[in-house]
mmCIF file of C-alpha atoms and ligand atoms in Angstrom:
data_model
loop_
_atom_site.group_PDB
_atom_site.id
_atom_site.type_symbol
_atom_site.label_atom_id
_atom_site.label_comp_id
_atom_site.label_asym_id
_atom_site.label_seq_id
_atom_site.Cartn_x
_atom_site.Cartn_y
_atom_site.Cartn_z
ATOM 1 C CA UNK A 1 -3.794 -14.464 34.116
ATOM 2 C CA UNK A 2 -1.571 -11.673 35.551
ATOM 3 C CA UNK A 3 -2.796 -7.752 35.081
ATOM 4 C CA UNK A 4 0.844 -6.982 34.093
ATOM 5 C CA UNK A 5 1.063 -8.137 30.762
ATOM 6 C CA UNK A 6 0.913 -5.213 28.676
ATOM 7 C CA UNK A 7 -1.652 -5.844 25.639
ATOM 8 C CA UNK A 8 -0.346 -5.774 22.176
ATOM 9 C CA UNK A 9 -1.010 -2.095 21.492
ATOM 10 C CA UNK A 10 0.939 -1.247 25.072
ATOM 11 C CA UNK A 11 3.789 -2.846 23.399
ATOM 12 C CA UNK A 12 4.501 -1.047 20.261
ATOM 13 C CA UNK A 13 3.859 2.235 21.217
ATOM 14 C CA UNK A 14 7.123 3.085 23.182
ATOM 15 C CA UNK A 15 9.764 2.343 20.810
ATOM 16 C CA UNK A 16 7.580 2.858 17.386
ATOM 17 C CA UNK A 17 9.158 3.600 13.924
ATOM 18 C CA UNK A 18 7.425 3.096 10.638
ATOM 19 C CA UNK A 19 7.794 0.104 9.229
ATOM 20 C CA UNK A 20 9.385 -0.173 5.731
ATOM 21 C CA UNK A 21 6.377 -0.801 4.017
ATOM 22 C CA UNK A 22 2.775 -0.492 5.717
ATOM 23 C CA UNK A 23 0.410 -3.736 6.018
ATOM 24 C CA UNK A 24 -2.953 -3.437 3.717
ATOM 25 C CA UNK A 25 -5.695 -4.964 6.398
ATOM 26 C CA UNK A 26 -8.825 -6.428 5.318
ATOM 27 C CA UNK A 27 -11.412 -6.812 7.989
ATOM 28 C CA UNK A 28 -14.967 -8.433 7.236
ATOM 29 C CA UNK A 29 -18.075 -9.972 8.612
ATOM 30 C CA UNK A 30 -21.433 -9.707 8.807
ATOM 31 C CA UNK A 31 -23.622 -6.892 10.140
ATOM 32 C CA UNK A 32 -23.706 -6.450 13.690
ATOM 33 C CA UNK A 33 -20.242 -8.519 14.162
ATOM 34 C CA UNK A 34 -18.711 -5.622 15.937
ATOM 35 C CA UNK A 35 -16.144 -4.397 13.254
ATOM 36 C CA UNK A 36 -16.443 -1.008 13.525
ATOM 37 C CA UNK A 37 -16.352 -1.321 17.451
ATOM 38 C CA UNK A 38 -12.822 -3.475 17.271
ATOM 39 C CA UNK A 39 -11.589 -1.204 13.988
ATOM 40 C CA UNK A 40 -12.284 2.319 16.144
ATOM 41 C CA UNK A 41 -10.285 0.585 19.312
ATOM 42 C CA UNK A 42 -7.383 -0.355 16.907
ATOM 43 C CA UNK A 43 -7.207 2.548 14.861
ATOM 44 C CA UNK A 44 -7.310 4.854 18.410
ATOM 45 C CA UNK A 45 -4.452 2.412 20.413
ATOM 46 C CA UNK A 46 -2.268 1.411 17.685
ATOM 47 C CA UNK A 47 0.648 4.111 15.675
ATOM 48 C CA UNK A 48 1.340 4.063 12.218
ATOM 49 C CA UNK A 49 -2.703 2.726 11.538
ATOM 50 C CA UNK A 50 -5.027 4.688 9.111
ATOM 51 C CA UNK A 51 -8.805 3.227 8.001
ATOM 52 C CA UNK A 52 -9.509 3.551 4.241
ATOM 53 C CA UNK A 53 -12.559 5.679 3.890
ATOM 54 C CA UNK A 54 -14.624 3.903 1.286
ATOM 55 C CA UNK A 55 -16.855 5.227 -1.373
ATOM 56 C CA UNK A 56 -20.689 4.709 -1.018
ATOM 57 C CA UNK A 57 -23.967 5.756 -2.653
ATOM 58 C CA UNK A 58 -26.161 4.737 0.356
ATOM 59 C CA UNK A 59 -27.219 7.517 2.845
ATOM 60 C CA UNK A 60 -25.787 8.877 5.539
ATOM 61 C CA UNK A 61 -26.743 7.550 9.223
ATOM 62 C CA UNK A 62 -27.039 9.827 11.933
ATOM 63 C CA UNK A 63 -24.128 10.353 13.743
ATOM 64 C CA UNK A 64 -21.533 9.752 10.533
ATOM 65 C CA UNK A 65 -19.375 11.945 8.861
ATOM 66 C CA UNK A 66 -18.739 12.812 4.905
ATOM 67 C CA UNK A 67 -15.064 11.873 4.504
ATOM 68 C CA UNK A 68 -14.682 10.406 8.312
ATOM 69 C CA UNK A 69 -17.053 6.931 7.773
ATOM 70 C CA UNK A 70 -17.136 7.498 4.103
ATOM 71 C CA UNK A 71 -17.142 9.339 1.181
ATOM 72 C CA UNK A 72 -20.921 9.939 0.689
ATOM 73 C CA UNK A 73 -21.270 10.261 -3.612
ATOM 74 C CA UNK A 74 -23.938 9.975 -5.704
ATOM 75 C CA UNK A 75 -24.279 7.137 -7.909
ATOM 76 C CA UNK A 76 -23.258 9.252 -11.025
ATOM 77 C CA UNK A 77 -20.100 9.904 -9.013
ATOM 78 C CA UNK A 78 -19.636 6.269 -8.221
ATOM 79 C CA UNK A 79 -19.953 5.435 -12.041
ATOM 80 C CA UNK A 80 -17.243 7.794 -13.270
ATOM 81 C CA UNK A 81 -14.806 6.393 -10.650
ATOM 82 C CA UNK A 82 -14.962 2.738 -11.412
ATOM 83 C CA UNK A 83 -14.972 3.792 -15.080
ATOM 84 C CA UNK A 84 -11.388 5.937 -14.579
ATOM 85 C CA UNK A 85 -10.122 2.756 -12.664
ATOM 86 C CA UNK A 86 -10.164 4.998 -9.339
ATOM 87 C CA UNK A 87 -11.492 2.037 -7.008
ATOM 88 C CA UNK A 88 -8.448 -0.883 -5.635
ATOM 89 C CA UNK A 89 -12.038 -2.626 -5.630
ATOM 90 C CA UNK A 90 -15.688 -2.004 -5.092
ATOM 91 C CA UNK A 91 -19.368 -4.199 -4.863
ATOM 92 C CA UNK A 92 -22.635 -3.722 -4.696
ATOM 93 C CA UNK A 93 -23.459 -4.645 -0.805
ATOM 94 C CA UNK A 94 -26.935 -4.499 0.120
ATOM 95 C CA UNK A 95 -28.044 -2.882 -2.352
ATOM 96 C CA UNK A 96 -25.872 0.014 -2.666
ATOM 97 C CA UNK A 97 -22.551 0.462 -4.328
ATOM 98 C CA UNK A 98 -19.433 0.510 -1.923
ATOM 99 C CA UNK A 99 -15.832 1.005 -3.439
ATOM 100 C CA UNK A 100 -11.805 1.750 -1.998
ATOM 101 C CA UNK A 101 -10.299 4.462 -3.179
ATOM 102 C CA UNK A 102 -6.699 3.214 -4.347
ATOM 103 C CA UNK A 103 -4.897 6.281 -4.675
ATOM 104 C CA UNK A 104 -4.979 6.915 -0.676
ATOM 105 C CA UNK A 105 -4.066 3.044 -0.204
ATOM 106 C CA UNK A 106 -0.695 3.044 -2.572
ATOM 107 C CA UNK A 107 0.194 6.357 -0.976
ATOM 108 C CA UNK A 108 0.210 4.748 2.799
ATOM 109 C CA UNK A 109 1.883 1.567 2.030
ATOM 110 C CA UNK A 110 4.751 3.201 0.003
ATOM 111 C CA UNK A 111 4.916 5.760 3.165
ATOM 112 C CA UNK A 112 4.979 3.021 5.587
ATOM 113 C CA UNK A 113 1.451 3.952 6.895
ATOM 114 C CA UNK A 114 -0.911 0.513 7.684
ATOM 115 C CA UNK A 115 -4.248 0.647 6.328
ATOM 116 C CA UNK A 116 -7.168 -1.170 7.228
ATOM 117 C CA UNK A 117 -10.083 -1.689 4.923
ATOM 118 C CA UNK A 118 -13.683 -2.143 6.433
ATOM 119 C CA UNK A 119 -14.814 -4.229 3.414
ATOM 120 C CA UNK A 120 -17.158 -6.975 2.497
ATOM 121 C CA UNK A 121 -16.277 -10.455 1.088
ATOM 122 C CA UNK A 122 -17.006 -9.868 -2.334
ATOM 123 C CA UNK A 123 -14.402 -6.772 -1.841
ATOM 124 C CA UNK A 124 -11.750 -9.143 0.056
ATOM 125 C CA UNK A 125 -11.607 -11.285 -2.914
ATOM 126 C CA UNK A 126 -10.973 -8.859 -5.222
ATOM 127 C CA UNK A 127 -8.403 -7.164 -2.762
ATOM 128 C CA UNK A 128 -6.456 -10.542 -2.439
ATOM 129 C CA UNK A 129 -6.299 -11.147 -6.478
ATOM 130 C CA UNK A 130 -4.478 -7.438 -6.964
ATOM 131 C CA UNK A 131 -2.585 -7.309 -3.660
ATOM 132 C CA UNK A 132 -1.483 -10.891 -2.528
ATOM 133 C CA UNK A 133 0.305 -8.910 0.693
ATOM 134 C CA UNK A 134 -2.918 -8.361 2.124
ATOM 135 C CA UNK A 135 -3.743 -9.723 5.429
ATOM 136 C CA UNK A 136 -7.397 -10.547 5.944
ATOM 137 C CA UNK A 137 -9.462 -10.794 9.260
ATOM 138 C CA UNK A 138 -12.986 -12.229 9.400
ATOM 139 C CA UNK A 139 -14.940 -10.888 12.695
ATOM 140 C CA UNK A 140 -17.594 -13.952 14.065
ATOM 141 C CA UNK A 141 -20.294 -13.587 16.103
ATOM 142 C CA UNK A 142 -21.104 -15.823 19.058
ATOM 143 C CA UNK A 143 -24.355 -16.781 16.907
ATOM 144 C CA UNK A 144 -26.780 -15.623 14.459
ATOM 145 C CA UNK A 145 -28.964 -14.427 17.430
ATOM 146 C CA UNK A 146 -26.488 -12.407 18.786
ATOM 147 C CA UNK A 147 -25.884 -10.379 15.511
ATOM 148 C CA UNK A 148 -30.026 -9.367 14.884
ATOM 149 C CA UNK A 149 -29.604 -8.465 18.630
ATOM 150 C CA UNK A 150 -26.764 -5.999 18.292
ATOM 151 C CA UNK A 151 -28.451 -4.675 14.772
ATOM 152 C CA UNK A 152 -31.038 -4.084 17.201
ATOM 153 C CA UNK A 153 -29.501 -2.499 20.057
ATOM 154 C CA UNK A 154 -27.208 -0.204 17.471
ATOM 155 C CA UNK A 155 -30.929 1.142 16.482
ATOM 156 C CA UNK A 156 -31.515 -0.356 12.672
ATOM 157 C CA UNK A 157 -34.431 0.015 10.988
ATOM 158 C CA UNK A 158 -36.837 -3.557 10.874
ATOM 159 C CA UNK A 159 -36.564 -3.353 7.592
ATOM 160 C CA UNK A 160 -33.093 -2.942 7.211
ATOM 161 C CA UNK A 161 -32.196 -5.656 9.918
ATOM 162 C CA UNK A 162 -34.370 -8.160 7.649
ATOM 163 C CA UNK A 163 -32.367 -7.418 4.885
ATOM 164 C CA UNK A 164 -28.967 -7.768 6.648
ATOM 165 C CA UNK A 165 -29.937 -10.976 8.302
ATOM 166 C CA UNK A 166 -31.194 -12.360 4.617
ATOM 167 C CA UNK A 167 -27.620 -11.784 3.205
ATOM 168 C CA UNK A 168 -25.849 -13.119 6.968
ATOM 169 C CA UNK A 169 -25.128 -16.470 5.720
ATOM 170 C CA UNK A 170 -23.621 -15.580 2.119
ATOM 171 C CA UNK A 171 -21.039 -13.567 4.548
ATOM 172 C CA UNK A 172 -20.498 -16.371 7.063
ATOM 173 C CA UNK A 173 -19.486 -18.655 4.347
ATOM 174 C CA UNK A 174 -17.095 -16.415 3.055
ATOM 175 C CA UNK A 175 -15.154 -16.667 6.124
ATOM 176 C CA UNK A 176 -13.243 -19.546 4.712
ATOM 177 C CA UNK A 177 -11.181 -17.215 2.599
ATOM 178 C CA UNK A 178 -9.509 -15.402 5.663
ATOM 179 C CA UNK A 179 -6.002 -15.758 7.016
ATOM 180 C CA UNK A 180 -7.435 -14.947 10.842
ATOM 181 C CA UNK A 181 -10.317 -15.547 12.377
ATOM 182 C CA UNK A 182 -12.125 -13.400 15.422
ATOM 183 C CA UNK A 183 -14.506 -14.136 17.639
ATOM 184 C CA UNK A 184 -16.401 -11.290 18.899
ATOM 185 C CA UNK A 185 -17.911 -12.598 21.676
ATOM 186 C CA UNK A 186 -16.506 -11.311 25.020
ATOM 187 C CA UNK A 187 -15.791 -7.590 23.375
ATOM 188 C CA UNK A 188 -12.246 -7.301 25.712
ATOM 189 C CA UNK A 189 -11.007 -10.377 24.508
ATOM 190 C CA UNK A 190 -11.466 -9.612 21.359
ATOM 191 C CA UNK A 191 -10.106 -6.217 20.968
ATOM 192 C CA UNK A 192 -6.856 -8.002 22.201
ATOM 193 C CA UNK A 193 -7.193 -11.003 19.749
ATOM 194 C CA UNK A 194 -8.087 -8.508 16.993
ATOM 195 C CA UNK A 195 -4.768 -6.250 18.017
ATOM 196 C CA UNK A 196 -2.496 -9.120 18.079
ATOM 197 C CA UNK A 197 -2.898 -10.169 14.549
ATOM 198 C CA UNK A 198 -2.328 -6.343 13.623
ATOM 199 C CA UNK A 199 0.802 -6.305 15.740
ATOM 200 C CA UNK A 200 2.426 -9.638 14.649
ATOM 201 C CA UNK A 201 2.157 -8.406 11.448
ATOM 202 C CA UNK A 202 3.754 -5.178 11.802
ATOM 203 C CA UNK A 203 6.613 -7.656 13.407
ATOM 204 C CA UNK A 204 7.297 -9.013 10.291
ATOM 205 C CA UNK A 205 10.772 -9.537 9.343
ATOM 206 C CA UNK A 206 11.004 -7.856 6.019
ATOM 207 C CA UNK A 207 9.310 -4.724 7.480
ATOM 208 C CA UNK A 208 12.094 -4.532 10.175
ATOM 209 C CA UNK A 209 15.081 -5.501 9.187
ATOM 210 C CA UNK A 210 16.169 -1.699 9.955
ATOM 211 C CA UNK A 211 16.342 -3.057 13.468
ATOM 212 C CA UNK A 212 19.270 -5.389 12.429
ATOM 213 C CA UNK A 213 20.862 -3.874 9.738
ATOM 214 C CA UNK A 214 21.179 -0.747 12.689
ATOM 215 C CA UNK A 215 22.717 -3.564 15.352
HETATM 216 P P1 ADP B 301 -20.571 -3.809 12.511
HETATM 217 O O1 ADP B 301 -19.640 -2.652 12.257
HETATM 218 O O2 ADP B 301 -19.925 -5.140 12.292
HETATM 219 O O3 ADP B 301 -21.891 -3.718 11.791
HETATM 220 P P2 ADP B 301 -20.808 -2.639 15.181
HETATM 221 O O4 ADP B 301 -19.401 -2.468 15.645
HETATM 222 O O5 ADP B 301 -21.574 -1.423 14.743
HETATM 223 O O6 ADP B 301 -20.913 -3.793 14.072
HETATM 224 O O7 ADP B 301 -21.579 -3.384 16.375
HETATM 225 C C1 ADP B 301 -22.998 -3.552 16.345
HETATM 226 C C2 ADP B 301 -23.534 -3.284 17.747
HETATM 227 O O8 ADP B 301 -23.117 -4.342 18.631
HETATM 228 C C3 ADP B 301 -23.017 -1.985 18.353
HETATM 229 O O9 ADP B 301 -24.075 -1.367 19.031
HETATM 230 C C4 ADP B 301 -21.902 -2.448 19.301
HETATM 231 O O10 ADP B 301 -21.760 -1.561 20.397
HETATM 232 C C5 ADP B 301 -22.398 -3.824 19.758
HETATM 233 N N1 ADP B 301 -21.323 -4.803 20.080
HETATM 234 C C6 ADP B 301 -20.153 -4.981 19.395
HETATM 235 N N2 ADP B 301 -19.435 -5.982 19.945
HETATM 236 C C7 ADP B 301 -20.146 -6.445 20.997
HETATM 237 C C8 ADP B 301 -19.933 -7.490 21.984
HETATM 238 N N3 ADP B 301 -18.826 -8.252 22.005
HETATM 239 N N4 ADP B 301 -20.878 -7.688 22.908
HETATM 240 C C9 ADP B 301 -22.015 -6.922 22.887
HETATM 241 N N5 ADP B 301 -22.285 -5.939 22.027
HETATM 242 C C10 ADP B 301 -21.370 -5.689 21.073
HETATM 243 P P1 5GP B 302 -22.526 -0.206 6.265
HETATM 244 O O1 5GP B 302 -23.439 0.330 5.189
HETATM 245 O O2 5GP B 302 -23.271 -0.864 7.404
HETATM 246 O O3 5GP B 302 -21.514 0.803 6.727
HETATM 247 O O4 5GP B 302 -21.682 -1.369 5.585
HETATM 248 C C1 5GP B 302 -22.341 -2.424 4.954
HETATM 249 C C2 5GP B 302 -21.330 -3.399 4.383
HETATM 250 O O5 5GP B 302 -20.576 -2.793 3.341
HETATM 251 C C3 5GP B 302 -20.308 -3.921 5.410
HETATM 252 O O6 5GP B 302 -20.210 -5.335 5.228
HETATM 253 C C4 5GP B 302 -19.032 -3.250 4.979
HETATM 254 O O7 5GP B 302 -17.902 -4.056 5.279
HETATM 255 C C5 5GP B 302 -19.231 -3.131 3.479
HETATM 256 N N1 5GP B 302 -18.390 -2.090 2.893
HETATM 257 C C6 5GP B 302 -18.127 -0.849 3.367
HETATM 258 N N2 5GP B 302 -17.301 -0.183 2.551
HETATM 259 C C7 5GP B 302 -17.003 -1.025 1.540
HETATM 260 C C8 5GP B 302 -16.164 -0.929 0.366
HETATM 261 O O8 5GP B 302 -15.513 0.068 0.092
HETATM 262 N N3 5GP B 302 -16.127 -2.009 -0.444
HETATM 263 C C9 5GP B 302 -16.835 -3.142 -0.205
HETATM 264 N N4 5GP B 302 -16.699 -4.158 -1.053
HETATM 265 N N5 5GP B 302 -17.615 -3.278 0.891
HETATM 266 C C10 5GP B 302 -17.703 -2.233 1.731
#
């Protein structure tokens, strides 16, 4: 393979213009898959992306932010939100309640702004029913080893890796549902696998025909 070829996210950099409408990305898999190491690359390399800061009642992890890795609420919180219909969707993962704001989600798309939605399958599915334009990526792990490894290494508590590892293969089978598939095994190739999909989407003809209509 040559080192010339520019990776996706060289590509669209140069000549970028919002698209006419932004793409809604779903991204999923199990714990320890790598998501949030792929979703940080993407978010940092590619224009025009935004990540949907979810909702939670669980704690907050060292090194996280309130409003940067989520919205940290209480449960009461939580409850008045899916009650005023504030949530494009939200699930109990793990025992604590996650949920997507859909105000900021409506707002980006209109604005041609992509979003991408960290989000578990339970989530997906109820993304898909109320907005069929969403594009959905599962991330896979090399193997079930691999992923109690990385829980591991990331520093997870025994307790919570058990737990994680219990719920592993109602995520896997999910996987099914997706329109793309990842494999996060070599982490290089898969930031550029993950990239591409983002890319070819934001290629889409009915997001650019401004580039005709101008020619
Ligand atoms: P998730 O967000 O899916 O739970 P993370 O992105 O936090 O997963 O990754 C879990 C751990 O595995 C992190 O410490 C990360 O640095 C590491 N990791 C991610 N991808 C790879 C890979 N391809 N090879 C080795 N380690 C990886
Ligand atoms: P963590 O607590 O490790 O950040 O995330 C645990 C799981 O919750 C991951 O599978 C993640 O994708 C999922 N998750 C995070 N935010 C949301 C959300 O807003 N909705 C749903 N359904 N799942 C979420």
């Amino acid at each position: 393979m040559s080192g010339l070829v520019p990776t996706p996210a060289d590509t669209l950099r140069p000549s970028w213009t919002p698209p006419a409408r932004g793409a809604l990305f779903v991204v999923s898999g199990a714990s320890g898959t790598g998501k949030t190491t792929l979703l940080r690359a993407a978010l940092d390399q590619l224009p025009g992306l935004e990540f949907s800061v979810s909702v939670t009642t669980r704690a907050m992890r060292p090194g996280e932010a309130h409003g940067r890795d989520y919205w940290f609420i209480s449960p009461e919180e939580y409850a008045g939100r899916v009650a005023r219909g504030e949530l494009l969707e939200h699930a109990g993962v793990y025992d604590r309640a996650y949920g997507t704001p859909r105000a900021p989600v409506e707002a980006a798309l209109a604005e041609g702004r992509s979003i991408v939605l960290d989000i578990d399958v339970q989530g997906a599915r109820q993304v898909r029913a109320r907005m069929p334009e969403a594009v959905s990526v599962f991330i896979l792990p090399p193997s079930v080893a691999s992923m109690e490894a990385r829980l591991r290494a990331r520093g997870d508590a025994d307790e919570v890796i058990r737990r994680r590892m219990a719920q592993c293969t109602e995520q896997l089978a999910g996987a099914r549902e997706y329109d793309y598939l990842v494999l996060n095994d070599d982490l290089a190739a898969a930031h550029v696998q993950f990239q591409a999909v983002i890319v070819a989407e934001l290629l889409r003809r009915e997001r650019r025909m401004a580039w005709v209509d101008r020619l």
